[in-house]
Structure formats: C-alpha cells, structure tokens
Coordinates of C-alpha atoms and ligand atoms in Angstrom, one line a residue:
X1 CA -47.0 52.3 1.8
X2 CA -44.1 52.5 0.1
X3 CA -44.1 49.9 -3.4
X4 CA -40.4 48.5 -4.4
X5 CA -38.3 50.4 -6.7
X6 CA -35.4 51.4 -8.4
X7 CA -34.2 54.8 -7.1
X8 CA -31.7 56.4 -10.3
X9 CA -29.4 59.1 -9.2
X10 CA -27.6 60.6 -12.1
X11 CA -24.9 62.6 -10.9
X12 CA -24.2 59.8 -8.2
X13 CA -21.3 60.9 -7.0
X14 CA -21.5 64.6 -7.0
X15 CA -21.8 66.6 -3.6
X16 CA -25.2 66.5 -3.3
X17 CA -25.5 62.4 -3.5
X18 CA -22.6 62.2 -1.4
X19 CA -24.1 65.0 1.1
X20 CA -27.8 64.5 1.1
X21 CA -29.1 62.2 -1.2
X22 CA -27.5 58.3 -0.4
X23 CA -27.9 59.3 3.4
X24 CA -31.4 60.4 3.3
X25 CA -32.1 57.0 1.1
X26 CA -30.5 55.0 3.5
X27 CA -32.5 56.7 6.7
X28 CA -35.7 56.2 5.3
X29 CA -35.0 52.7 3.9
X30 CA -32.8 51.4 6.4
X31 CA -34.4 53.1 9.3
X32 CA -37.7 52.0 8.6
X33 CA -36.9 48.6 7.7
X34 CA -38.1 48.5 4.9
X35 CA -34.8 48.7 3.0
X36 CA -36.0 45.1 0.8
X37 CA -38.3 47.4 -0.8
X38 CA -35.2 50.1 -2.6
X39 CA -32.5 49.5 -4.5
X40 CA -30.1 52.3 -5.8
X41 CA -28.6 52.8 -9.4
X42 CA -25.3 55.6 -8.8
X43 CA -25.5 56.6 -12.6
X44 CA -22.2 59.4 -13.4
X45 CA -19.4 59.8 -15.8
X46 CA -16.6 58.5 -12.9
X47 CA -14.8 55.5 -14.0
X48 CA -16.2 53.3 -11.6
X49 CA -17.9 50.0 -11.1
X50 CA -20.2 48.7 -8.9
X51 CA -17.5 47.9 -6.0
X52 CA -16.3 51.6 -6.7
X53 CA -19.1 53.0 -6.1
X54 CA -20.3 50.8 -3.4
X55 CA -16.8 52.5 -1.8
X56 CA -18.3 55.7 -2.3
X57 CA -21.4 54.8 -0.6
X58 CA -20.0 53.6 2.3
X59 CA -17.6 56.8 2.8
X60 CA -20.8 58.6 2.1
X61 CA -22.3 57.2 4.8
X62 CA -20.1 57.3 7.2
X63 CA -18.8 60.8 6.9
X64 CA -22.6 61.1 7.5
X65 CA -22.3 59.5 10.9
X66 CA -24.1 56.0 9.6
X67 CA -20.9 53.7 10.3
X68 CA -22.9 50.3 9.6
X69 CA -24.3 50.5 6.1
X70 CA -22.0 48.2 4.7
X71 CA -24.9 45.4 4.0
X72 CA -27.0 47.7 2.2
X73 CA -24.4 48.9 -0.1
X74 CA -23.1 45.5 -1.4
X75 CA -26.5 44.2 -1.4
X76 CA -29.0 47.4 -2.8
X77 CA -26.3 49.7 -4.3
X78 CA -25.6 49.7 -7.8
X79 CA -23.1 51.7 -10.4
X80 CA -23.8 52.6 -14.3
X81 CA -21.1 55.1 -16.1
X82 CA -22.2 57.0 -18.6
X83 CA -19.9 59.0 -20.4
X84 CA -20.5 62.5 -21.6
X85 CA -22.5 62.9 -24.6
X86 CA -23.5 59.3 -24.4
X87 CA -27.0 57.9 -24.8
X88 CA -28.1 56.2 -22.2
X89 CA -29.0 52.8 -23.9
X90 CA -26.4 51.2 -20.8
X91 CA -28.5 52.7 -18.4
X92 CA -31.5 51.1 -19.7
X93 CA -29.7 47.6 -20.0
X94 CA -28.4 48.0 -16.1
X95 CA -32.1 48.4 -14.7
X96 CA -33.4 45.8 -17.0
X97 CA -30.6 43.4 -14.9
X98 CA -31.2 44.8 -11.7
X99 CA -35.2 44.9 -12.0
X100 CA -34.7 40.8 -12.7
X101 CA -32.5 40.4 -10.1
X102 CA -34.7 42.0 -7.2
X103 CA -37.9 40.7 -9.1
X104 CA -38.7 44.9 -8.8
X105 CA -41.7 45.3 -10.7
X106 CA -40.7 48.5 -12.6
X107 CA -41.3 51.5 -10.6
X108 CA -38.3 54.1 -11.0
X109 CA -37.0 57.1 -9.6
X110 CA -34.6 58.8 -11.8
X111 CA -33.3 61.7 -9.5
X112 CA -30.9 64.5 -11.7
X113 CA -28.6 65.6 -9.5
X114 CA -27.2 67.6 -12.4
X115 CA -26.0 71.3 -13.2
X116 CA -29.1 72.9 -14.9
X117 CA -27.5 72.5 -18.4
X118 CA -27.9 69.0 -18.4
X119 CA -31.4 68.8 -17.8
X120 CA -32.9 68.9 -21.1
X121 CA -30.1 66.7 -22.6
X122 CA -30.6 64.1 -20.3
X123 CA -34.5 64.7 -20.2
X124 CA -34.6 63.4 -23.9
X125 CA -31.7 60.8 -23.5
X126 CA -34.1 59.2 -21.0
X127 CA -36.4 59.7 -23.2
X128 CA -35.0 58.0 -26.3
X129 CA -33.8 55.3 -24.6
X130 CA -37.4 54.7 -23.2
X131 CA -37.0 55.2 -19.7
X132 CA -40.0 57.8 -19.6
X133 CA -42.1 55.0 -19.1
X134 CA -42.2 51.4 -17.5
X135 CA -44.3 48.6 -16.4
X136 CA -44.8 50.4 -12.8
X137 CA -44.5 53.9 -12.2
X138 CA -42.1 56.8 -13.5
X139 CA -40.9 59.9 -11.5
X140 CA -38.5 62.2 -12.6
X141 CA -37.0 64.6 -10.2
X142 CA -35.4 68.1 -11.4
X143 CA -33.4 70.0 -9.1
X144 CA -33.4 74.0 -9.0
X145 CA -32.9 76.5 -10.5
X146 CA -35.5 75.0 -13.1
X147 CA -34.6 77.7 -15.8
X148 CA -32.6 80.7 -15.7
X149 CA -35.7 82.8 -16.6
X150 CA -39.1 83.1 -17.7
X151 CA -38.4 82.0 -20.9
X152 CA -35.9 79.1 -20.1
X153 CA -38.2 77.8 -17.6
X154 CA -41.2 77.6 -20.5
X155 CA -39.0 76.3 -22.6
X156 CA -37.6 73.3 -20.1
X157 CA -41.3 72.5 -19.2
X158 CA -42.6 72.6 -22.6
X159 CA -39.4 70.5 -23.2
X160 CA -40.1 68.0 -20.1
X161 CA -44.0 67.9 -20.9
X162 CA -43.7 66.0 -24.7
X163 CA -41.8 63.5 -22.6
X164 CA -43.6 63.1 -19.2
X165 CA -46.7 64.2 -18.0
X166 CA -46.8 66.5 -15.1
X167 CA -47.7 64.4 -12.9
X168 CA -44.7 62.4 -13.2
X169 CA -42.8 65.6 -12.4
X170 CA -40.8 66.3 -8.8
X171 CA -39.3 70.0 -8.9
X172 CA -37.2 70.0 -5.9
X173 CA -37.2 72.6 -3.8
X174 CA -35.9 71.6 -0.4
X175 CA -36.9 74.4 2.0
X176 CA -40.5 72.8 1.0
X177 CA -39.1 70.1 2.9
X178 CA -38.0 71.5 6.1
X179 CA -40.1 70.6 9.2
X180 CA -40.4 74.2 10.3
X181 CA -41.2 75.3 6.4
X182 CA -44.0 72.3 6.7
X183 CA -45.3 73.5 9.5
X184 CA -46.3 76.6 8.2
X185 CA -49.7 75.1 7.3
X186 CA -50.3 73.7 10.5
X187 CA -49.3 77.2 12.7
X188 CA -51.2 78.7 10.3
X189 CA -54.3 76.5 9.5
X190 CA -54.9 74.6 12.5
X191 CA -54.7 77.8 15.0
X192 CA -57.5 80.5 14.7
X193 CA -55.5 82.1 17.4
X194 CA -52.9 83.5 14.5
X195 CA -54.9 83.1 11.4
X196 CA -58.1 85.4 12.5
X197 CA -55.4 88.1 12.9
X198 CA -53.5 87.2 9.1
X199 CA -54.3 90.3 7.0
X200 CA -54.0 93.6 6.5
X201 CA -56.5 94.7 9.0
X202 CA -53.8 93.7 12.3
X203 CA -50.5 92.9 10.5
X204 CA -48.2 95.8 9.6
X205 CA -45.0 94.2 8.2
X206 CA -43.6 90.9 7.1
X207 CA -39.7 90.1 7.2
X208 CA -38.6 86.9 5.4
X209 CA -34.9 86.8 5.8
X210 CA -32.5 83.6 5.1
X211 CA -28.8 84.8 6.3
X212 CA -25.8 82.5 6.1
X213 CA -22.4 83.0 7.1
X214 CA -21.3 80.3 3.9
X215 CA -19.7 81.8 0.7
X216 CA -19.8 79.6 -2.2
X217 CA -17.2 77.5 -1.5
X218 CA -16.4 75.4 -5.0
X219 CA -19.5 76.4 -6.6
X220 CA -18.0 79.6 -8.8
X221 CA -19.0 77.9 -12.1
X222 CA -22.9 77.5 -11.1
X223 CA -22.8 80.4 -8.6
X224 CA -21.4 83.6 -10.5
X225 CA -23.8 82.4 -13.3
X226 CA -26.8 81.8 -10.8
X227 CA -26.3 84.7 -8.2
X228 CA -28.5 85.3 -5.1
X229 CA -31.6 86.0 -7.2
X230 CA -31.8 82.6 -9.0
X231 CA -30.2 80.6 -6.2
X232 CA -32.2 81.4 -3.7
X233 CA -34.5 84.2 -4.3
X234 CA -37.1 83.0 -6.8
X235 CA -37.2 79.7 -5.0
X236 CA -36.5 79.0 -1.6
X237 CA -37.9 82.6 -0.1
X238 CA -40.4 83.1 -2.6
X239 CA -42.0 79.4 -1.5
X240 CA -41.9 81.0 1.7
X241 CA -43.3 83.5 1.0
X242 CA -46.1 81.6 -0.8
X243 CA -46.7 79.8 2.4
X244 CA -47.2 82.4 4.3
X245 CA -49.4 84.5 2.6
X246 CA -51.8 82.3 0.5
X247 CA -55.0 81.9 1.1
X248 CA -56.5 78.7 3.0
X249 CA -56.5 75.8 0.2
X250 CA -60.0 73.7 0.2
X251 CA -58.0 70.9 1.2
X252 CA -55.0 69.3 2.1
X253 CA -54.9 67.7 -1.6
X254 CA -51.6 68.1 -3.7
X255 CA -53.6 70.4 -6.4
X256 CA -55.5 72.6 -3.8
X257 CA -52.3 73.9 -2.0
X258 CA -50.3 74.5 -5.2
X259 CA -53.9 76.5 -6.4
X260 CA -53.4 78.5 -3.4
X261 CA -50.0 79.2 -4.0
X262 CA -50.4 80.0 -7.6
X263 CA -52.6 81.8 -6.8
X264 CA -50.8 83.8 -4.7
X265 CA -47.8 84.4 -6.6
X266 CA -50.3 85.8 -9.2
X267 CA -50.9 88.5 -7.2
X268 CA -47.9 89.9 -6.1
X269 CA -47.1 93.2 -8.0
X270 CA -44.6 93.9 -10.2
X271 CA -41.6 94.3 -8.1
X272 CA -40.7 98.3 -7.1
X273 CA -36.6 98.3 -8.4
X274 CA -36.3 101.5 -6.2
X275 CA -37.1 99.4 -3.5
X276 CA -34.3 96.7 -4.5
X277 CA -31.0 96.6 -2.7
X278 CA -28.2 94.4 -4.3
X279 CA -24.5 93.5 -2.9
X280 CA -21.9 91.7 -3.2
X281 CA -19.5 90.5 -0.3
X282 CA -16.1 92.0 0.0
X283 CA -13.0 91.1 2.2
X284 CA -14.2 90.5 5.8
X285 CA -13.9 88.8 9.3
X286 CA -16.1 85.8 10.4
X287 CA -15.6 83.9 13.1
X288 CA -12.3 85.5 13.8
X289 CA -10.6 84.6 10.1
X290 CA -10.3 86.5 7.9
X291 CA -12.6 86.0 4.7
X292 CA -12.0 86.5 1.4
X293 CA -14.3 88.5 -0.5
X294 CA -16.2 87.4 -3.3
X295 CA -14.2 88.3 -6.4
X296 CA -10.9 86.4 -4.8
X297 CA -13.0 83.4 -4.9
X298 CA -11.7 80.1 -6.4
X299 CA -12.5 81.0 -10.0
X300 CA -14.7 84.0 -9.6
X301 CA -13.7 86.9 -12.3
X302 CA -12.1 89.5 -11.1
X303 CA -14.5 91.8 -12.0
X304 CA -17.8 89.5 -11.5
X305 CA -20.7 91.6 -10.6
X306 CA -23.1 89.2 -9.7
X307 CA -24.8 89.8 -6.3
X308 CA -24.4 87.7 -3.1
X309 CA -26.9 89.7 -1.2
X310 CA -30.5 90.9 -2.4
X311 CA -33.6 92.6 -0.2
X312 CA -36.7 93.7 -1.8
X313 CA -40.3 94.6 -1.2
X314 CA -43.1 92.4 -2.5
X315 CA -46.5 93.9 -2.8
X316 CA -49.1 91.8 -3.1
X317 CA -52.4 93.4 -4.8
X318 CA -55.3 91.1 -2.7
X319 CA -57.7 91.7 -0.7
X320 CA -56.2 90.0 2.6
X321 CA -52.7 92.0 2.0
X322 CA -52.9 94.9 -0.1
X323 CA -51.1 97.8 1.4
X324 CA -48.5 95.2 3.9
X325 CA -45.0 95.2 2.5
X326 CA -43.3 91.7 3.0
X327 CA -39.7 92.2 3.0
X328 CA -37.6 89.3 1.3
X329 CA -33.4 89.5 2.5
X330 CA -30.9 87.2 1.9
X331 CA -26.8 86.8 2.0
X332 CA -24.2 85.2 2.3
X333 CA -20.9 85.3 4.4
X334 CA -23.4 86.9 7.0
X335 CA -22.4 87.3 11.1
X336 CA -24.4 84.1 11.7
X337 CA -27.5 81.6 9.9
X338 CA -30.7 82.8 10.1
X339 CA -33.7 81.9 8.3
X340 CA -36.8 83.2 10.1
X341 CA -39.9 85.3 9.0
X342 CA -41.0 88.1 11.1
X343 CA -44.7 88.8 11.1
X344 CA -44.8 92.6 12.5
X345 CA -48.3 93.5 13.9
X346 CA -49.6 97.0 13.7
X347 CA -49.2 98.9 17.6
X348 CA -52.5 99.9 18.5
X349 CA -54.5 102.5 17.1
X350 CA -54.0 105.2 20.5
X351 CA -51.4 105.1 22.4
X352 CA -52.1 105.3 26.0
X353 CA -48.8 104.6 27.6
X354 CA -46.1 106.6 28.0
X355 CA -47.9 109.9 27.7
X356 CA -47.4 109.3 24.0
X357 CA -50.9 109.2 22.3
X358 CA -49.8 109.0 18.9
X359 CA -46.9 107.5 18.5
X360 CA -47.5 103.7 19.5
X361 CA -44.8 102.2 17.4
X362 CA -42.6 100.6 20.6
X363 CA -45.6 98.7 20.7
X364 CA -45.7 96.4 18.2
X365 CA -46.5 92.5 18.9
X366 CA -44.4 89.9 16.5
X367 CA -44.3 86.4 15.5
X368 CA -41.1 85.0 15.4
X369 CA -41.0 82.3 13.1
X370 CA -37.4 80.4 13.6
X371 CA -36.9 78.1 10.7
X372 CA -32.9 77.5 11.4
X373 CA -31.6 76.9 13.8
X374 CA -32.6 76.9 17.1
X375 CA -35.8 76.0 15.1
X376 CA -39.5 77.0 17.0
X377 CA -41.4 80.3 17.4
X378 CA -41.8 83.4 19.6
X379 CA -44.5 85.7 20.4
X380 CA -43.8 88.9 21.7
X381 CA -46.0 91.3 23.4
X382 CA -45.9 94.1 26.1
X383 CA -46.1 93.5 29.7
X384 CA -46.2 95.7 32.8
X385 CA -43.4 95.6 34.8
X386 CA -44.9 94.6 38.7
X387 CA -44.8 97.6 41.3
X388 CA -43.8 100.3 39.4
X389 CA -45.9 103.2 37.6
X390 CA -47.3 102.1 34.3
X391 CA -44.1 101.1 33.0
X392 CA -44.0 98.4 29.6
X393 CA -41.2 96.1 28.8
X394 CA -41.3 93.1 25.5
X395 CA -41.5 89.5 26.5
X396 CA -41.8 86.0 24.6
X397 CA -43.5 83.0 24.8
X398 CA -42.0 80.6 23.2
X399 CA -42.3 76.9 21.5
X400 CA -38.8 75.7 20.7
X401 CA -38.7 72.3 18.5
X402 CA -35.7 70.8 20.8
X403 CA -37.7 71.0 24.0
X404 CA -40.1 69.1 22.8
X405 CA -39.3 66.6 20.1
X406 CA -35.9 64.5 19.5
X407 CA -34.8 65.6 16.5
X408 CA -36.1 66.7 12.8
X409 CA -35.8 64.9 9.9
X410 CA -33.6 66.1 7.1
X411 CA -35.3 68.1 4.4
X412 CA -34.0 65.5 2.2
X413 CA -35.3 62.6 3.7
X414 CA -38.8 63.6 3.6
X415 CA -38.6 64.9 0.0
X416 CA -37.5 61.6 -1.1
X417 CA -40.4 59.6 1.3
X418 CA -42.6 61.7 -0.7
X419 CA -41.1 61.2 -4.1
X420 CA -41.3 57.3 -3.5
X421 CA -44.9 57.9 -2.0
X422 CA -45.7 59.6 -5.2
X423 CA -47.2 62.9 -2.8
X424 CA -46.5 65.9 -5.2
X425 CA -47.4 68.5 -2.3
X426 CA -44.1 69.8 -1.5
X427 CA -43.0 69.8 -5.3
X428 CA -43.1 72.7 -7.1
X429 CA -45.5 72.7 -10.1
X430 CA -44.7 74.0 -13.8
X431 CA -47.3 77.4 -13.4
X432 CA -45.7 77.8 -9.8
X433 CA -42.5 77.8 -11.2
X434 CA -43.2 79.8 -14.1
X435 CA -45.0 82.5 -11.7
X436 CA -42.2 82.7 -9.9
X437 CA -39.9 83.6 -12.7
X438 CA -42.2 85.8 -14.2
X439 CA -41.8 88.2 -10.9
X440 CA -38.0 87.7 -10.7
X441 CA -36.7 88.7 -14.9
X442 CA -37.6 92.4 -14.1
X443 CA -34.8 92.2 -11.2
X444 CA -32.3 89.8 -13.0
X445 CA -32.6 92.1 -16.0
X446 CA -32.2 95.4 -13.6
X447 CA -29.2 93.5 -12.2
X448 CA -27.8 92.5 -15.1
X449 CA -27.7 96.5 -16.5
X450 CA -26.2 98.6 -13.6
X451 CA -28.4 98.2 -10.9
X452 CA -26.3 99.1 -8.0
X453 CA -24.1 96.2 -6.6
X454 CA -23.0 97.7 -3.0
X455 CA -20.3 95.9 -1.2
X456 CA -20.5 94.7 2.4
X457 CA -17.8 93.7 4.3
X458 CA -18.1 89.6 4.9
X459 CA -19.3 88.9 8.5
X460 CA -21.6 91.6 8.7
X461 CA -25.0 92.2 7.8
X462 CA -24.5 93.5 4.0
X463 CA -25.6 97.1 2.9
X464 CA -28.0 99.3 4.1
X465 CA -30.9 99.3 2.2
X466 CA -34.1 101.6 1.7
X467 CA -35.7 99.4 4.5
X468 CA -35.1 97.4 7.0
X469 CA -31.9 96.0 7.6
X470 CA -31.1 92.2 7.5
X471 CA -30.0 92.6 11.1
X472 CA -33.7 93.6 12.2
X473 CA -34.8 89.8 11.9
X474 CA -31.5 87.8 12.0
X475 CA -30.8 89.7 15.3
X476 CA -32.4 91.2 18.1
X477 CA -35.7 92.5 16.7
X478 CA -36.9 95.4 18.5
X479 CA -36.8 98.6 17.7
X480 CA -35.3 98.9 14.0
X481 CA -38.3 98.8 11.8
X482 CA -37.7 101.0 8.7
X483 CA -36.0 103.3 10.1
X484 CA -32.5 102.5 8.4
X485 CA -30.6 105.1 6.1
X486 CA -30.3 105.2 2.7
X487 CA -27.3 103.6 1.4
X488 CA -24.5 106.0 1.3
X489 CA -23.3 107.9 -1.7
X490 CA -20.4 106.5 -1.6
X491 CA -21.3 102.9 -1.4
X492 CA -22.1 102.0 -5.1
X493 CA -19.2 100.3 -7.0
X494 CA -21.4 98.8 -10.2
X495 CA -18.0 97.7 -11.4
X496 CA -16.9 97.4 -8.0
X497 CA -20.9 69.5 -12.9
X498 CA -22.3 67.2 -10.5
X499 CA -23.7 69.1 -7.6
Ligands
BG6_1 C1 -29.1 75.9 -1.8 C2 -28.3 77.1 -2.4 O1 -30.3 75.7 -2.6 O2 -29.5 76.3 -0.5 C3 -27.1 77.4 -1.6 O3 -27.9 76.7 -3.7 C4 -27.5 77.7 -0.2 O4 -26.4 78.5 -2.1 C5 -28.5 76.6 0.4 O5 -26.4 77.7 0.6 C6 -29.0 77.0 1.7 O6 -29.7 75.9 2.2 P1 -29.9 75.7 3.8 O7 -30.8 74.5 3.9 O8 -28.5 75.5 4.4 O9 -30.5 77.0 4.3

C-alpha cells in the first residue's frame, strides 16, 4: 500500500533523473494509478523554476518513450534551486508549501542523485535544516560508491548514523534490483533440484562475469577517480556474489537476508593479488568503428592508470564452499554485454566414456545464469547422440524470460516501489557495505602501487589472466576452463556533478 508522499531528488536534473529516476517514478505512479498518491520535488543548482523543470520532465519522459505525461508534470512535479554551498533552508520552505497544497501528511523521499563528494555535505545540510525528520516518515537514499574505502565508508556511516537511524537508510545498489538478480533467491531457494547440489561437494567452479561494450562516455571526472574496482567490483558483482553463495536466510525478512549476506562476505578470504588480473582498454574496433582507447578519453590524463578491466578469485573459507574458486570479471568496451554467472559442476568422479577413465573434464554440467540480456537460464548436460557407438555431445534446456513473460520491470522502478514501500531488502546495509570494502582496499591499494595494468585492445575480451578468460562465460562456454596462458611478458605497461 503505498502512503502519499513527497519524493525529493537532489541532483534533479542530472543523467540519472533524467535516465532512470523521473521515468521509473512516473511508471510506478502513473501506471498504477495511483499517481494522487506522489508528488515530486526536482531539487539542483540549474536556474530553473517550476515550468523549467516541468520542461525537463516532459523531455525526460518522452525521450523515455512516455509521450503523454504532460498532466502529471504540471500537476505533481515540482522545482527548488539550490545553489552550491547553500543551506537548504529553501528546500525546507518548498515542501512545507507543497505538503499544504497536496494535504501530504509528511512522508519524504529525499533521493541523492549526487557525485559521492556531496553526500556528507548534503547529509548534514538536510540535517540542519531539519529535514531528517517529519510528521510521517523519512527515507534517505545514497547512491554508490558509498565510500571510496574502508575507512571513507565508516566514516560516511558514522557520519549518516548521528543524523538518521539505519533504518531510514536506502543504499542503492541497482543490480539488487534486476528481475533476474531477484530471482536468485527464488532459483535458488524455492528449487531443491539446484540447491541440494550448491556446495563444494558437486560444484567445481563459479564464473560471475559482467561485460559491457560501453566506455565511460562523459564520466572521466567520477570514473578515472572510481575505476573498475569501486564502480562495479565491490558492489554490483560482489552482491552477486553474495546472492549466490550465502547461506539460506531464516526468512524472507529484510534483516535475515542481509544476515546471510553479511555473513557471507565475512567469510570470503583475503583476496590472493597473484590471482588479480588488471587492464585498461586501449585503441580498438567495436562494432565496426573504431574506438578510442581509454587515455584519449574526453578528459582522461594522459597517463591515467586506472583500470577498466579487473578478474580475480574469491575464496570463501565455509563449510559449504571452501576449496571452489568463484571467479569475478568485468570490463568495459568488451565484444558484446554480458552479465551472467556460470556455476561449473565437477565431471564425474570415473570417466567411462571415451575410453578416457581419468580425464572426465569434457564432462562438466553448468548453470547458465543469464542476467542481461536475452535474460533466463540454461542447463547443460551430456547426451548420447542416437545410433551411433557411445558417442556424447552438450545440450541445453532452457527457461528464457521473453518466452514467457511480457516484459521486466526496470531495476529502477522496483527500487523506488520499495523505497516508497519502506522494504529495505534489496538495500544494502551499513556492515554489508563496510564488509564489502574491507575485501576490496587490499586490491585498490595493490592497484594503486604498480600492480600490473595490461592493455586490451577495445572490442575484445581484455587480457589474459591467470584463469579463465572473460570470453569463457560471456561467449560460448565449453571447453576453456582454466586452461588460458599467462599473460605475456610483454603485456605489462604499469605506466602504459549530477549523475
Ligand atoms: C553503473 C556503473 O553502476 O553500472 C557504470 O557506474 C556501469 O559504469 C553500469 O556501466 C552498468 O549497469 P547495467 O545495468 O547497464 O549493467
């Protein structure tokens, strides 16, 4: 049942508001008629008024296919500047007028759609000008990277707890909000088909890989500071990887899946640097154009060594999955997107095909699970091939989302049903996040003192490392399990505000 509110994006009319954030309001308010129950406060240091940014709405919309929202941005839409540096004492005054006008009875959303150095200034401006707290409810929502490290990310929670309590808090995360990421808990927790088999005792390997063929388009300032570990390392794969691997949670309670995943991440072993493979894309062809690589970038230094590419193995020292290596990998400017985890079962313990008795490895059963696109699963396994001698060749079952089901619902717009809902389960809570980092400085700090940076040509697959390639689970998947060569010699070259 969703209560009325005030929804309060600051940074309304940055990329992300224009991209993600005013359509996914407008879906789930608009769509489900219940759009008297919203209104939205654009709050951003753009000289505009409430017709400006009503404009901006509306092109927002559109260029998001919606072509008829013009009723719901002159009647529920609303504009505050603030200018840099400034309190937020107007912003205050604003919701005071718009909360009497639409008789809301003070629940609020304030939503920072900010660069991460604005968080803790505008965490105590809302603070100061009282906005931590109101007659109905309070939810602040923080986008990622919460922190740049361990330490940051203490600090910003210690900093965020003396002026809301926790469970007022919405860390963002929005791969915890795609369908198929979602869905990990039911393919895993609803079928005893795949979860008897979860552990060490059948599973061999685990491949998380998130490819995409993007660069960083106008991002430089955040990116070269952020690079592939913060932007998508500690967070988006390593909640997938906390997904996949924790342990059942006693219930489907907020607090018992965030134990579980805690829990989890607390047991993952410090991270094996010889095992860490870092790059950085170079000049390339995607697509048929030709790419620039990552240094030629809109406002990249020349000499930037911040990696676009990272794989590493994650041990984790528990009794369901000691001794199976999970393999995180992730790029950018790759061939094609890809985000899928692999779950690599061991081949059987004799081999008595092929003449082969000990060498079973050609057969190996997986689970393809396809988060993007083409989103669904696989299941591969060996068959006979009809007539012939005893001859084996792979095959799939399959369960592919668009068969069966219309379409899926923005990650988005069913982070911000839940934010309005008040359901913290897909949020990420202040020991997950601090777990997280705690596994992640060793590498930032190994990257930031000569750890190799290797370069890859953009619109290919990006380095060699001391395991599997990236191809193995972007691409066809048979065949290529850690077999690949080291990365040559020659490869190194260690030199080589809105959002
Ligand atoms: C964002 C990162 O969080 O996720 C981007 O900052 C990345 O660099 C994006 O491109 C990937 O998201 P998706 O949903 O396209 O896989």
């Amino acid at each position: 049942m969703i209560e009325p509110h005030l929804f309060v994006i600051y940074g309304g009319t940055g990329d992300l508001s224009r991209r993600k954030l005013l359509p996914s309001m407008y879906q789930n308010m608009v769509d489900s008629g219940i759009s008297d129950r919203s209104v939205l406060l654009g709050v951003s240091s753009r000289d505009l008024d409430d017709n400006g940014y009503r404009d901006f709405a509306r092109k927002a919309l559109s260029e998001a296919g919606i072509d008829n929202a013009g009723p719901w941005c002159d009647e529920r839409v609303y504009f505050q500047r603030v200018g840099r540096h400034e309190g937020l004492g107007g912003v205050a005054d604003k919701i005071a007028a718009i909360e009497t006008t639409h008789r809301l009875p003070g629940n609020r959303v304030f939503y920072l759609a900010l660069p991460p150095n604005a968080f803790p200034p505008v965490i105590t401006a809302l603070s100061k000008a009282g906005l931590n707290q109101s007659a109905g409810w309070t939810r602040v929502v923080i986008e990622k990277p919460f922190g740049h490290d361990l330490p940051s990310a203490q600090a910003l929670n210690n900093l965020v707890h003396r002026h809301f309590d926790e469970s007022q808090i919405y860390r963002i995360d929005h791969y915890l909000g795609k369908e198929t990421v979602r869905n990990l808990l039911a393919f895993r927790f609803a079928n005893m088909l795949f979860e008897s088999s979860w552990n060490r005792d059948r599973i061999d390997a685990i491949e998380i890989t998130v490819a995409e063929t993007l660069g960083i388009g106008s991002r430089a300032a955040y990116y070269d500071q952020a690079g592939v570990i913060r932007d998508m390392l500690q967070n988006h794969l390593t909640q997938l990887l906390a997904l996949v691997a924790m342990e059942a949670p006693h219930s489907f309670d907020p607090e018992a899946i965030r134990d579980s995943k805690v829990q989890l991440l607390n047991a993952v072993r410090h991270i094996d640097l010889d095992e860490l493979t870092l790059g950085q894309y170079g000049t390339g062809r995607l697509n048929g154009d030709t790419m620039p690589g990552y240094r030629d970038e809109p406002e990249v230094r020349d000499d930037s060594t911040t990696p676009t590419y990272a794989s590493l193995r994650i041990d984790i020292d528990n009794w369901r999955w000691q001794g199976v290596p999970f393999y995180l990998r992730t790029g950018k400017r790759m061939p094609a997107k890809s985000s899928r985890i692999v779950i690599r079962f061991r081949p059987p313990p004799i081999c008595l095909f092929h003449g082969k008795r000990d060498k079973c490895v050609e057969h190996q059963n997986s689970i393809k699970l396809i988060l993007q696109p083409n989103e669904g699963f696989e299941v591969s396994f060996d068959v006979k091939t009809p007539g012939d001698a005893l001859r084996l060749v792979e095959k799939q079952l399959r369960f592919m989302y668009a068969d069966e089901f219309d379409s899926l619902p923005d990650a988005y717009q069913t982070l911000l049903f839940d934010i309005i809902q008040g359901d913290q389960t897909l949020f990420v809570r202040a020991d997950e996040v601090e777990a997280s980092w705690r596994l992640y400085d060793p590498v930032i700090e190994a990257a930031a003192n000569g750890h190799p940076l290797l370069t890859y040509a953009a619109g290919t697959w990006g380095p060699s490392g001391r395991h599997t390639p990236i191809q193995s689970a972007a691409g066809p998947i048979r065949g290529e399990v850690r077999t690949s060569p080291q990365a040559p010699a020659t490869d190194p070259q260690p030199d080589g505000e809105d959002r």
